[in-house]
Tab-separated table of C-alpha atoms and ligand atoms in Angstrom:
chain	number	residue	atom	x	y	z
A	1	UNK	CA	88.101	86.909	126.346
A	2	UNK	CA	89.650	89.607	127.935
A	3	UNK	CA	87.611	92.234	126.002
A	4	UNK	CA	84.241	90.390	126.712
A	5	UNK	CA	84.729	90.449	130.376
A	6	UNK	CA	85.123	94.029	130.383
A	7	UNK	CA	82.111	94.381	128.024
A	8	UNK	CA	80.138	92.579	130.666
A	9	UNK	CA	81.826	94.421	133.556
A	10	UNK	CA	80.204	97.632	131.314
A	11	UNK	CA	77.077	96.506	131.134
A	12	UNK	CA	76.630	96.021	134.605
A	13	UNK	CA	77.427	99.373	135.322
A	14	UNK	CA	75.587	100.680	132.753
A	15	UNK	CA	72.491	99.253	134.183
A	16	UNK	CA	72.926	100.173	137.488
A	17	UNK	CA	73.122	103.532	136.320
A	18	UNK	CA	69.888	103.061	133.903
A	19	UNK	CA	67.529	104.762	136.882
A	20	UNK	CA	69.577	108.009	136.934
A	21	UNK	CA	69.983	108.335	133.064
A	22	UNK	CA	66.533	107.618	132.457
A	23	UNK	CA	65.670	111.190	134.714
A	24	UNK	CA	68.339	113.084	132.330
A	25	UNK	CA	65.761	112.951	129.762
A	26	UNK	CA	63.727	116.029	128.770
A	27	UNK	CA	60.704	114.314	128.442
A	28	UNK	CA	58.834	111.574	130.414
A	29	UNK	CA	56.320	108.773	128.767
A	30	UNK	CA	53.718	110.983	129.930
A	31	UNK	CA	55.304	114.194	128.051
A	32	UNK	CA	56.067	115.995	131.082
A	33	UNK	CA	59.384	117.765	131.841
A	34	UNK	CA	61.731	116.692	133.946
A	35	UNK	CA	64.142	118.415	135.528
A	36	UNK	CA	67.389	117.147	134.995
A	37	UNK	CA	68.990	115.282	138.325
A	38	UNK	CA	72.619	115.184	137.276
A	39	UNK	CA	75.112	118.076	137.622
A	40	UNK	CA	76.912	116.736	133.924
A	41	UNK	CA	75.928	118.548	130.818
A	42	UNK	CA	72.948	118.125	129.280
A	43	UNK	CA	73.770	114.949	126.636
A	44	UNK	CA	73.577	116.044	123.121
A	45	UNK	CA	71.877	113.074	120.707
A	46	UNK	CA	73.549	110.393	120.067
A	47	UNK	CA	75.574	110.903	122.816
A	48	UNK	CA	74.581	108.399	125.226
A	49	UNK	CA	75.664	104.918	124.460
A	50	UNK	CA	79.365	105.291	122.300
A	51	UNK	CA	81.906	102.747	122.078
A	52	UNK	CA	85.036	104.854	122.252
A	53	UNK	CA	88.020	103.390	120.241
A	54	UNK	CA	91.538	105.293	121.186
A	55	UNK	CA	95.231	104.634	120.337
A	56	UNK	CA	98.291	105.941	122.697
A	57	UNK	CA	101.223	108.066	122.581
A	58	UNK	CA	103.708	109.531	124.819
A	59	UNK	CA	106.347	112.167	124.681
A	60	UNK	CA	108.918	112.255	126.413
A	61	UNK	CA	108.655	109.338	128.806
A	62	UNK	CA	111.252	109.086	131.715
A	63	UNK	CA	112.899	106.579	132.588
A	64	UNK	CA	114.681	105.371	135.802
A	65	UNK	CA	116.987	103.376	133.560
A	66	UNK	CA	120.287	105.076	133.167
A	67	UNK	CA	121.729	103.906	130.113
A	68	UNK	CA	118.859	103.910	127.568
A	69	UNK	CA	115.499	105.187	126.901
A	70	UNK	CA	112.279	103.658	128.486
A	71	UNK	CA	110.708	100.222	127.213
A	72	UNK	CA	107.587	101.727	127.222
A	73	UNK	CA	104.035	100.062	127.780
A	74	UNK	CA	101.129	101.566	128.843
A	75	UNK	CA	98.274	99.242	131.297
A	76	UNK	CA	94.215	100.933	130.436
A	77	UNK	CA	91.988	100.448	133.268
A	78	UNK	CA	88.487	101.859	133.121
A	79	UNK	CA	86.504	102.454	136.313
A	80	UNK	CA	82.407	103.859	136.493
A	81	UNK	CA	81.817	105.639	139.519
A	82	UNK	CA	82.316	103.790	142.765
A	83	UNK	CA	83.051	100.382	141.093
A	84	UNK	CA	87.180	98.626	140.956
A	85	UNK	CA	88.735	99.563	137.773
A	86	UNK	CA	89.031	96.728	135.538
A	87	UNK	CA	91.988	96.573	132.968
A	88	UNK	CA	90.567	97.363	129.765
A	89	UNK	CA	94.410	95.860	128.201
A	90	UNK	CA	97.823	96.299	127.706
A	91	UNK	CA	100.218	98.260	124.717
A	92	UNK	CA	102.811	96.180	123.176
A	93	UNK	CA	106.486	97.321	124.461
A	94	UNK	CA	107.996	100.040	122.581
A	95	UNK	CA	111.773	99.817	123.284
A	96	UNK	CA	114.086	102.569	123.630
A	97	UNK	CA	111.823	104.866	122.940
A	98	UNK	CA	111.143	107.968	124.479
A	99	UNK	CA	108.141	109.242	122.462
A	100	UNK	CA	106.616	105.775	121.575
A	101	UNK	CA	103.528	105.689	119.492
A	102	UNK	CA	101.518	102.500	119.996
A	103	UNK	CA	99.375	100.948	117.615
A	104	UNK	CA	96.844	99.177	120.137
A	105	UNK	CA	93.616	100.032	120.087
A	106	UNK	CA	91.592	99.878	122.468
A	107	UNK	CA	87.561	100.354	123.257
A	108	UNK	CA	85.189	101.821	125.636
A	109	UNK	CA	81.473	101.554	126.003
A	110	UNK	CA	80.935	105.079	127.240
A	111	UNK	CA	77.706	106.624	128.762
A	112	UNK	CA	77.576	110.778	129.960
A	113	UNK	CA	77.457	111.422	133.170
A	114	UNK	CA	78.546	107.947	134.700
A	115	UNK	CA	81.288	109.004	136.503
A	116	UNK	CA	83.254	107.355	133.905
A	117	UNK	CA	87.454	107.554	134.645
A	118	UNK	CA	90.233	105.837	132.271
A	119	UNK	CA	93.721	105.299	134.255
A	120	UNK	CA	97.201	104.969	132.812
A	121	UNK	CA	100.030	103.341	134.232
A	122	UNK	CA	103.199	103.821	131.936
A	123	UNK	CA	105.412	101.070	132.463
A	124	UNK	CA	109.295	100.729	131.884
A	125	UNK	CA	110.126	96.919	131.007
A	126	UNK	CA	112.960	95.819	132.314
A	127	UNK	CA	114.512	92.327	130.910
A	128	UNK	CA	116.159	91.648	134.686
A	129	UNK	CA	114.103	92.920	137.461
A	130	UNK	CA	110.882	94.327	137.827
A	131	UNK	CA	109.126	96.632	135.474
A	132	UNK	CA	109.254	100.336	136.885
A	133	UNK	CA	106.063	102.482	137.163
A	134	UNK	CA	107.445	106.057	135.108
A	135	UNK	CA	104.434	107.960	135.090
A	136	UNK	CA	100.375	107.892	135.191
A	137	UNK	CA	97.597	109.843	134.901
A	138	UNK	CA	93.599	109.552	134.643
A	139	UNK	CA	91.534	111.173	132.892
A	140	UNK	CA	87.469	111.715	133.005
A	141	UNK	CA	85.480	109.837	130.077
A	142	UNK	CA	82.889	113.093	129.959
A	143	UNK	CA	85.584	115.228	129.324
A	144	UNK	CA	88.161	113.473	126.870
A	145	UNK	CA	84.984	113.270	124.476
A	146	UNK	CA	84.218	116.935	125.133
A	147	UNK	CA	87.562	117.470	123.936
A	148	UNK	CA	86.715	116.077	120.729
A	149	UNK	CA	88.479	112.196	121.735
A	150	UNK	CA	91.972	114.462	121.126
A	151	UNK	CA	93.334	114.595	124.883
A	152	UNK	CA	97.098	115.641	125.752
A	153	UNK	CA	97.734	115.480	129.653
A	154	UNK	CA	101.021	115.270	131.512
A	155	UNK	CA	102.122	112.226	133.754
A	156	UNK	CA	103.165	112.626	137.074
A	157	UNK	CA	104.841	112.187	139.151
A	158	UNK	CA	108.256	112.387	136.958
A	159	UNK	CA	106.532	114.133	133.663
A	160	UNK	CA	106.185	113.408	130.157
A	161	UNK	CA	103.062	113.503	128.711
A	162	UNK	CA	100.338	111.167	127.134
A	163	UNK	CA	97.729	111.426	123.974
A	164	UNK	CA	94.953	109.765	123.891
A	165	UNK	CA	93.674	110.089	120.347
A	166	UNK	CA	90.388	108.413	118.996
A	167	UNK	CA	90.334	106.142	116.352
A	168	UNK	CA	87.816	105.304	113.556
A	169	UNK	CA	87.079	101.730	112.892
A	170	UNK	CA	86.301	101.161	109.495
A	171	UNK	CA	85.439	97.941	108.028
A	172	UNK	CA	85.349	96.309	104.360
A	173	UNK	CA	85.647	93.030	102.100
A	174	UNK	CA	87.254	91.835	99.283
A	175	UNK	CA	86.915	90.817	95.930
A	176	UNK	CA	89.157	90.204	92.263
A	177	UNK	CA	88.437	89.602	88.851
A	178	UNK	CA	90.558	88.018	86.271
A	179	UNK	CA	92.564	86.764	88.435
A	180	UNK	CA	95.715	85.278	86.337
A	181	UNK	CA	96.218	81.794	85.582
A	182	UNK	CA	99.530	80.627	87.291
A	183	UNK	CA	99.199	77.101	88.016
A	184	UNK	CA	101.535	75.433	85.834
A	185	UNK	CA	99.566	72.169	86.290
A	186	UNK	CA	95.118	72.817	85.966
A	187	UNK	CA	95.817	76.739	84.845
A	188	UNK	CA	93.548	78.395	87.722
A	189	UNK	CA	95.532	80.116	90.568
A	190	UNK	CA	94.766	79.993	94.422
A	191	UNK	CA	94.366	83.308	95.268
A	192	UNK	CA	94.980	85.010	98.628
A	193	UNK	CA	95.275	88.645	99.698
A	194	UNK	CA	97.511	90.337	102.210
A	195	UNK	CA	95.906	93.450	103.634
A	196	UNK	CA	98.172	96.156	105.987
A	197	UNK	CA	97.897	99.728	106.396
A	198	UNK	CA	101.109	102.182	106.644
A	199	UNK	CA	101.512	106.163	107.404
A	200	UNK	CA	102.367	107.715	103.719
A	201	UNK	CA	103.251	105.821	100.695
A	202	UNK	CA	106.473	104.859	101.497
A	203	UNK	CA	105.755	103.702	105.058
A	204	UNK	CA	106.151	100.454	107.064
A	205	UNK	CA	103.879	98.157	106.848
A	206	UNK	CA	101.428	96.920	109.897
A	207	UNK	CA	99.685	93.798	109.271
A	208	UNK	CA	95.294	93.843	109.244
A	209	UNK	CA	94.915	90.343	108.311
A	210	UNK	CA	94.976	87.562	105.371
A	211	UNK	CA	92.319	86.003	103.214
A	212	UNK	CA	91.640	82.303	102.753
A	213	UNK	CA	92.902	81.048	99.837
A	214	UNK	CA	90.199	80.082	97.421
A	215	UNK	CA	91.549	77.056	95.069
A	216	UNK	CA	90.910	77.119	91.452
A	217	UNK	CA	89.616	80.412	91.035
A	218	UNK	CA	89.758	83.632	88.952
A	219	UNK	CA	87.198	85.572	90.265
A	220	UNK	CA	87.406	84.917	94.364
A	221	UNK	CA	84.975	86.671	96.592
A	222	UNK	CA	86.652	86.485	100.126
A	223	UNK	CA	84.285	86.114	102.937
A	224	UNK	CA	86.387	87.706	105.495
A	225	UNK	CA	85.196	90.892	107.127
A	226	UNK	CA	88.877	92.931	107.562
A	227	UNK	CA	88.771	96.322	110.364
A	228	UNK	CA	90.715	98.845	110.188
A	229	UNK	CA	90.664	99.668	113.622
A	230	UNK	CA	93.680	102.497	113.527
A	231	UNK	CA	92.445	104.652	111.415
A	232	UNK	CA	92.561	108.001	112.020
A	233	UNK	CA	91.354	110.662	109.514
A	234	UNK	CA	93.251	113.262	108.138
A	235	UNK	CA	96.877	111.521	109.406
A	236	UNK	CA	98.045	110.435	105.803
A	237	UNK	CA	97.329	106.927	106.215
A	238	UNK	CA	96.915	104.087	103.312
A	239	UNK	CA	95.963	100.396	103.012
A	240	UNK	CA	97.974	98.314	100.851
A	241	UNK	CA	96.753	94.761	99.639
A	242	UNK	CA	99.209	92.519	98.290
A	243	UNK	CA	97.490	89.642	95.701
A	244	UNK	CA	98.676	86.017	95.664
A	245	UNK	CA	98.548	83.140	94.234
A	246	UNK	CA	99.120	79.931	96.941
A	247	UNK	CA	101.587	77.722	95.661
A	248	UNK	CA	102.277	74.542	98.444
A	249	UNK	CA	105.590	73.082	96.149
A	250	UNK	CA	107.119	76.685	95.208
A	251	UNK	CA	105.780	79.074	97.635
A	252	UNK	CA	103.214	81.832	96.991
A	253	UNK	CA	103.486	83.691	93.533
A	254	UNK	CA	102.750	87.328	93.858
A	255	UNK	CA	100.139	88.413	91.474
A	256	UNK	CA	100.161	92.165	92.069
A	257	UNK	CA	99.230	95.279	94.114
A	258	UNK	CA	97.146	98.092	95.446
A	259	UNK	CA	98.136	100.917	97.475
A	260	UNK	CA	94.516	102.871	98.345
A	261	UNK	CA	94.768	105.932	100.275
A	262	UNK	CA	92.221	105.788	102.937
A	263	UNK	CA	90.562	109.425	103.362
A	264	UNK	CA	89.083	109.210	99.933
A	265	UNK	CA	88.217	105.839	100.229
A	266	UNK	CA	86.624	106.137	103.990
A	267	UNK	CA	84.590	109.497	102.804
A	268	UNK	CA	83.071	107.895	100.052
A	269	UNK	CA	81.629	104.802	101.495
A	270	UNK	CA	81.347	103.383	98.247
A	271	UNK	CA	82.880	99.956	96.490
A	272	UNK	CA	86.394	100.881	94.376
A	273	UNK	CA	87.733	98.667	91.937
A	274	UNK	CA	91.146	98.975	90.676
A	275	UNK	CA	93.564	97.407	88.837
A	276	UNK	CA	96.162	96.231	90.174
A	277	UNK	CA	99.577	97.413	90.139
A	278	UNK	CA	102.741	95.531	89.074
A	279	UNK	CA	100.170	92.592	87.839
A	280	UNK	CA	99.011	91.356	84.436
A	281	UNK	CA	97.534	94.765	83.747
A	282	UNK	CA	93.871	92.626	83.975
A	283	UNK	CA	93.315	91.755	87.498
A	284	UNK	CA	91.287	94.199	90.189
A	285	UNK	CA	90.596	94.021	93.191
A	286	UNK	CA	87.219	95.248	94.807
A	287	UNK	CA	86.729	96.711	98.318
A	288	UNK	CA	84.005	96.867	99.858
A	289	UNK	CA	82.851	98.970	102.885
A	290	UNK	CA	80.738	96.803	105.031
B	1	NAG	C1	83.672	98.707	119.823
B	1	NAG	O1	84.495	98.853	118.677
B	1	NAG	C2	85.515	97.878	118.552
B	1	NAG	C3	86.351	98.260	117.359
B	1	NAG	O2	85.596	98.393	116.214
B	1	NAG	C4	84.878	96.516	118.403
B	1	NAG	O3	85.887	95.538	118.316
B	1	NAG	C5	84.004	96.257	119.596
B	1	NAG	O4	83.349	95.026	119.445
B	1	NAG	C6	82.987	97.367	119.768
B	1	NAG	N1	82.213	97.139	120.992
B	1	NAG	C7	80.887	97.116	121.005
B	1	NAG	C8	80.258	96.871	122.314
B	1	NAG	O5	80.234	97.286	120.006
Protein backbone atom coordinates (compact mmCIF):
# COMPACT_ATOMS: atom_id res chain seq x y z
CA UNK A 1 0.00 0.00 0.00
CA UNK A 2 2.67 1.95 1.12
CA UNK A 3 4.68 1.51 -2.14
CA UNK A 4 1.58 2.38 -4.36
CA UNK A 5 1.03 5.63 -2.71
CA UNK A 6 4.40 6.70 -3.42
CA UNK A 7 4.07 5.37 -7.01
CA UNK A 8 1.13 7.68 -7.35
CA UNK A 9 2.81 10.52 -5.41
CA UNK A 10 5.56 9.88 -8.57
CA UNK A 11 3.39 10.10 -11.09
CA UNK A 12 2.04 13.23 -10.18
CA UNK A 13 5.20 14.78 -10.22
CA UNK A 14 6.23 13.28 -13.12
CA UNK A 15 3.46 14.87 -14.98
CA UNK A 16 3.74 18.09 -13.75
CA UNK A 17 7.09 18.05 -14.97
CA UNK A 18 5.95 16.46 -18.53
CA UNK A 19 5.94 20.30 -20.14
CA UNK A 20 9.63 20.90 -19.26
CA UNK A 21 10.91 17.36 -20.30
CA UNK A 22 9.08 17.40 -23.37
CA UNK A 23 11.48 20.82 -24.44
CA UNK A 24 14.71 18.61 -23.43
CA UNK A 25 14.17 16.82 -26.56
CA UNK A 26 16.37 17.39 -29.62
CA UNK A 27 13.75 17.26 -31.92
CA UNK A 28 10.15 18.63 -32.11
CA UNK A 29 7.03 16.82 -34.08
CA UNK A 30 7.77 19.22 -36.67
CA UNK A 31 11.67 18.15 -36.84
CA UNK A 32 12.92 21.33 -35.68
CA UNK A 33 15.62 21.80 -32.98
CA UNK A 34 15.09 22.82 -29.86
CA UNK A 35 17.22 24.25 -27.69
CA UNK A 36 17.43 22.58 -24.59
CA UNK A 37 15.64 24.65 -21.48
CA UNK A 38 17.16 22.79 -18.56
CA UNK A 39 20.64 23.44 -17.08
CA UNK A 40 20.92 19.19 -16.32
CA UNK A 41 22.84 17.16 -18.78
CA UNK A 42 21.66 16.33 -21.84
CA UNK A 43 19.69 12.69 -21.05
CA UNK A 44 21.36 9.87 -22.73
CA UNK A 45 18.56 7.11 -24.18
CA UNK A 46 16.93 5.26 -22.10
CA UNK A 47 17.56 7.46 -19.52
CA UNK A 48 14.41 9.10 -18.85
CA UNK A 49 11.86 7.02 -17.10
CA UNK A 50 14.07 4.28 -14.64
CA UNK A 51 12.80 2.65 -11.69
CA UNK A 52 15.85 2.74 -9.46
CA UNK A 53 16.10 -0.28 -7.03
CA UNK A 54 18.95 0.35 -4.14
CA UNK A 55 19.95 -1.52 -0.93
CA UNK A 56 21.78 0.33 2.21
CA UNK A 57 24.83 0.21 4.16
CA UNK A 58 26.61 2.14 6.69
CA UNK A 59 30.02 2.23 8.22
CA UNK A 60 30.70 3.23 11.07
CA UNK A 61 27.46 4.55 12.51
CA UNK A 62 27.60 6.52 15.89
CA UNK A 63 25.78 6.12 18.40
CA UNK A 64 24.68 8.25 21.43
CA UNK A 65 24.25 5.01 23.33
CA UNK A 66 27.12 4.40 25.64
CA UNK A 67 27.28 0.88 26.25
CA UNK A 68 26.74 -0.76 22.83
CA UNK A 69 26.75 -0.16 19.22
CA UNK A 70 23.81 1.57 17.33
CA UNK A 71 20.39 -0.33 16.52
CA UNK A 72 20.56 0.91 13.29
CA UNK A 73 17.59 1.73 10.80
CA UNK A 74 17.60 3.89 8.12
CA UNK A 75 13.90 6.07 7.08
CA UNK A 76 14.06 6.79 2.67
CA UNK A 77 12.16 9.76 1.77
CA UNK A 78 12.13 10.92 -1.82
CA UNK A 79 11.22 14.51 -2.70
CA UNK A 80 10.88 16.10 -6.71
CA UNK A 81 11.60 19.59 -6.75
CA UNK A 82 9.43 21.85 -4.66
CA UNK A 83 7.01 19.05 -3.55
CA UNK A 84 7.03 17.37 0.61
CA UNK A 85 9.15 14.39 0.65
CA UNK A 86 7.20 11.36 1.01
CA UNK A 87 8.74 8.24 2.83
CA UNK A 88 9.60 5.90 0.24
CA UNK A 89 10.05 3.07 3.60
CA UNK A 90 11.85 1.94 6.35
CA UNK A 91 15.17 -0.74 6.90
CA UNK A 92 14.62 -3.44 9.31
CA UNK A 93 16.77 -2.77 12.69
CA UNK A 94 20.20 -3.98 12.59
CA UNK A 95 21.28 -4.31 16.27
CA UNK A 96 24.56 -3.66 17.63
CA UNK A 97 25.92 -3.02 14.70
CA UNK A 98 28.11 -0.45 13.69
CA UNK A 99 28.55 -1.17 9.95
CA UNK A 100 25.04 -2.73 9.32
CA UNK A 101 24.24 -3.93 5.88
CA UNK A 102 20.50 -4.02 5.21
CA UNK A 103 18.80 -6.18 2.95
CA UNK A 104 15.70 -3.84 2.07
CA UNK A 105 15.25 -2.84 -1.09
CA UNK A 106 13.83 -0.22 -2.05
CA UNK A 107 12.55 1.62 -5.52
CA UNK A 108 12.45 4.83 -7.28
CA UNK A 109 10.72 5.97 -10.39
CA UNK A 110 13.41 8.36 -11.51
CA UNK A 111 13.24 11.03 -14.34
CA UNK A 112 16.67 13.49 -15.29
CA UNK A 113 16.51 16.67 -14.51
CA UNK A 114 13.47 16.69 -11.98
CA UNK A 115 15.08 18.03 -9.24
CA UNK A 116 14.90 14.65 -7.87
CA UNK A 117 16.52 14.39 -3.93
CA UNK A 118 16.55 11.00 -1.73
CA UNK A 119 16.97 11.81 2.21
CA UNK A 120 18.31 9.55 4.93
CA UNK A 121 17.62 9.66 8.42
CA UNK A 122 19.75 6.95 10.34
CA UNK A 123 18.01 6.02 13.31
CA UNK A 124 19.30 4.46 16.68
CA UNK A 125 16.38 2.23 18.26
CA UNK A 126 16.19 2.40 21.56
CA UNK A 127 13.95 -0.38 23.52
CA UNK A 128 13.15 2.47 26.46
CA UNK A 129 12.91 5.91 25.18
CA UNK A 130 12.87 7.47 22.01
CA UNK A 131 14.78 6.47 18.96
CA UNK A 132 17.86 8.92 18.45
CA UNK A 133 18.51 10.63 15.05
CA UNK A 134 22.69 9.56 14.53
CA UNK A 135 23.26 10.88 11.27
CA UNK A 136 21.63 11.92 7.70
CA UNK A 137 22.39 12.94 4.54
CA UNK A 138 20.66 13.56 0.97
CA UNK A 139 21.71 12.97 -1.95
CA UNK A 140 20.62 14.22 -5.70
CA UNK A 141 18.81 11.41 -7.91
CA UNK A 142 20.78 12.96 -11.23
CA UNK A 143 23.86 12.42 -9.67
CA UNK A 144 23.79 9.00 -7.68
CA UNK A 145 22.92 7.49 -11.26
CA UNK A 146 25.78 9.46 -12.81
CA UNK A 147 27.79 7.73 -10.39
CA UNK A 148 26.91 4.55 -11.81
CA UNK A 149 23.87 3.80 -8.74
CA UNK A 150 27.37 3.14 -6.50
CA UNK A 151 27.20 6.30 -4.06
CA UNK A 152 29.39 6.53 -0.72
CA UNK A 153 28.64 9.91 1.21
CA UNK A 154 29.31 10.76 4.84
CA UNK A 155 26.50 11.57 7.48
CA UNK A 156 26.54 14.49 9.42
CA UNK A 157 26.34 15.86 11.74
CA UNK A 158 28.29 13.10 14.00
CA UNK A 159 29.92 11.05 10.83
CA UNK A 160 29.89 7.69 9.55
CA UNK A 161 29.10 7.14 6.25
CA UNK A 162 26.30 5.59 3.98
CA UNK A 163 26.22 3.40 0.50
CA UNK A 164 23.69 3.45 -1.51
CA UNK A 165 24.26 0.62 -3.94
CA UNK A 166 21.79 -0.38 -6.83
CA UNK A 167 20.30 -3.52 -7.10
CA UNK A 168 19.19 -5.75 -10.04
CA UNK A 169 15.84 -7.33 -9.86
CA UNK A 170 15.76 -10.44 -11.53
CA UNK A 171 12.86 -12.61 -11.83
CA UNK A 172 12.15 -16.47 -12.66
CA UNK A 173 9.80 -19.67 -12.18
CA UNK A 174 9.95 -23.02 -11.34
CA UNK A 175 9.63 -26.34 -12.47
CA UNK A 176 10.72 -30.43 -11.52
CA UNK A 177 10.64 -33.58 -13.13
CA UNK A 178 10.58 -36.96 -11.64
CA UNK A 179 9.75 -35.86 -8.74
CA UNK A 180 10.07 -39.01 -6.19
CA UNK A 181 7.29 -40.94 -4.96
CA UNK A 182 7.13 -40.54 -1.08
CA UNK A 183 3.68 -40.93 -0.08
CA UNK A 184 3.54 -44.02 1.77
CA UNK A 185 -0.24 -44.18 1.13
CA UNK A 186 -1.28 -43.21 -3.14
CA UNK A 187 2.75 -43.14 -4.06
CA UNK A 188 2.76 -39.43 -5.61
CA UNK A 189 4.44 -36.74 -3.39
CA UNK A 190 3.21 -33.07 -2.74
CA UNK A 191 5.86 -31.13 -3.80
CA UNK A 192 6.89 -27.65 -2.63
CA UNK A 193 10.04 -25.58 -3.09
CA UNK A 194 11.88 -23.27 -0.75
CA UNK A 195 13.76 -20.58 -2.63
CA UNK A 196 16.54 -18.09 -0.61
CA UNK A 197 19.56 -16.51 -1.79
CA UNK A 198 22.94 -16.26 0.44
CA UNK A 199 26.51 -14.38 -0.13
CA UNK A 200 29.02 -17.46 -1.07
CA UNK A 201 28.31 -21.05 -0.74
CA UNK A 202 28.50 -21.39 2.70
CA UNK A 203 26.42 -18.33 3.60
CA UNK A 204 23.21 -17.63 5.60
CA UNK A 205 20.33 -18.02 4.18
CA UNK A 206 17.63 -15.04 3.38
CA UNK A 207 14.29 -16.20 2.54
CA UNK A 208 12.66 -15.16 -1.40
CA UNK A 209 9.58 -17.05 -1.01
CA UNK A 210 7.73 -20.65 -1.12
CA UNK A 211 5.78 -22.50 -3.76
CA UNK A 212 2.30 -23.95 -3.42
CA UNK A 213 2.28 -27.32 -2.90
CA UNK A 214 0.90 -29.20 -5.84
CA UNK A 215 -0.80 -32.65 -4.52
CA UNK A 216 -0.20 -35.79 -6.33
CA UNK A 217 2.36 -34.81 -8.61
CA UNK A 218 5.75 -35.72 -10.14
CA UNK A 219 6.24 -33.28 -12.56
CA UNK A 220 4.85 -29.78 -10.80
CA UNK A 221 5.02 -26.60 -12.75
CA UNK A 222 4.73 -23.82 -10.00
CA UNK A 223 2.88 -20.80 -11.06
CA UNK A 224 4.56 -18.44 -8.79
CA UNK A 225 6.62 -15.64 -10.26
CA UNK A 226 9.76 -15.47 -7.43
CA UNK A 227 12.17 -11.78 -7.59
CA UNK A 228 15.21 -11.60 -6.66
CA UNK A 229 15.19 -8.18 -5.79
CA UNK A 230 18.91 -8.07 -3.98
CA UNK A 231 20.83 -9.02 -6.43
CA UNK A 232 23.75 -7.42 -7.12
CA UNK A 233 26.23 -8.57 -9.83
CA UNK A 234 29.58 -9.45 -9.38
CA UNK A 235 29.13 -9.72 -5.19
CA UNK A 236 29.37 -13.65 -5.04
CA UNK A 237 25.86 -14.22 -4.50
CA UNK A 238 23.77 -17.70 -5.00
CA UNK A 239 20.16 -18.93 -4.85
CA UNK A 240 19.52 -22.06 -3.16
CA UNK A 241 16.12 -24.02 -3.61
CA UNK A 242 15.33 -26.56 -1.20
CA UNK A 243 12.65 -29.45 -2.75
CA UNK A 244 9.85 -30.93 -0.62
CA UNK A 245 7.52 -33.13 -0.36
CA UNK A 246 4.27 -31.82 2.01
CA UNK A 247 3.50 -34.29 4.44
CA UNK A 248 0.30 -32.93 6.94
CA UNK A 249 0.75 -36.29 9.56
CA UNK A 250 4.77 -36.36 9.54
CA UNK A 251 5.89 -33.05 8.45
CA UNK A 252 7.53 -32.14 5.12
CA UNK A 253 10.05 -34.78 3.65
CA UNK A 254 12.97 -33.14 2.02
CA UNK A 255 13.46 -34.35 -1.44
CA UNK A 256 16.72 -32.60 -2.34
CA UNK A 257 18.72 -29.51 -3.41
CA UNK A 258 20.17 -26.89 -5.66
CA UNK A 259 22.65 -24.36 -4.93
CA UNK A 260 22.84 -22.07 -8.45
CA UNK A 261 25.27 -19.38 -8.49
CA UNK A 262 23.59 -16.37 -9.83
CA UNK A 263 26.14 -14.42 -12.25
CA UNK A 264 26.12 -17.28 -14.66
CA UNK A 265 22.70 -17.88 -14.33
CA UNK A 266 21.55 -13.96 -14.57
CA UNK A 267 24.05 -13.48 -17.79
CA UNK A 268 22.63 -16.16 -19.60
CA UNK A 269 18.98 -15.49 -19.48
CA UNK A 270 18.30 -18.85 -20.40
CA UNK A 271 16.18 -21.93 -18.61
CA UNK A 272 18.81 -24.41 -16.45
CA UNK A 273 17.86 -27.67 -15.42
CA UNK A 274 19.71 -29.54 -12.89
CA UNK A 275 19.61 -32.31 -10.88
CA UNK A 276 19.26 -32.08 -7.76
CA UNK A 277 21.63 -32.55 -5.07
CA UNK A 278 21.37 -34.88 -2.05
CA UNK A 279 18.02 -36.35 -3.88
CA UNK A 280 17.20 -39.58 -5.70
CA UNK A 281 19.85 -38.77 -8.26
CA UNK A 282 16.48 -38.37 -10.82
CA UNK A 283 14.73 -35.29 -9.87
CA UNK A 284 15.57 -31.56 -11.50
CA UNK A 285 14.50 -28.70 -11.06
CA UNK A 286 13.97 -26.02 -13.90
CA UNK A 287 14.34 -22.21 -13.59
CA UNK A 288 13.11 -20.10 -15.55
CA UNK A 289 13.91 -16.38 -16.18
CA UNK A 290 10.69 -14.60 -16.70
C1 LIG B 1 10.33 -1.13 -9.66
O1 LIG B 1 11.02 -2.33 -9.36
C2 LIG B 1 10.56 -3.00 -8.20
C3 LIG B 1 11.48 -4.17 -7.97
O2 LIG B 1 11.56 -5.00 -9.07
C4 LIG B 1 9.12 -3.43 -8.41
O3 LIG B 1 8.65 -4.06 -7.25
C5 LIG B 1 8.30 -2.21 -8.72
O4 LIG B 1 6.98 -2.58 -8.99
C6 LIG B 1 8.87 -1.45 -9.90
N1 LIG B 1 8.11 -0.22 -10.11
C7 LIG B 1 7.58 0.10 -11.28
C8 LIG B 1 6.84 1.38 -11.33
O5 LIG B 1 7.70 -0.60 -12.25
Amino acid sequence: MKYLIILAAAIVAVAAQAPKNRATSSTTTTGKPLAPKLASPTPKPGDFALNLTFVLTGKSIPTKDSNSKVDGYVQVFSKTGAAEEVLVGTTDTLKDNDNPEWLNVFWINWKRGTQQKLHFIIKDHDTLGKDDDVGEVTIDVDQYVDKNQDLKVPLVPEGGELLIKRTQPTRFQLYARNVPHKDQFNGKSDPYVEVYWRVGKEGADHLIGSTAIINDEENPDWKETFEFSNYQKGTNQYLFFKVLDSDALTGSDFLGELLVEADPYVTKRATKITKLTKGDGITTLGITPV
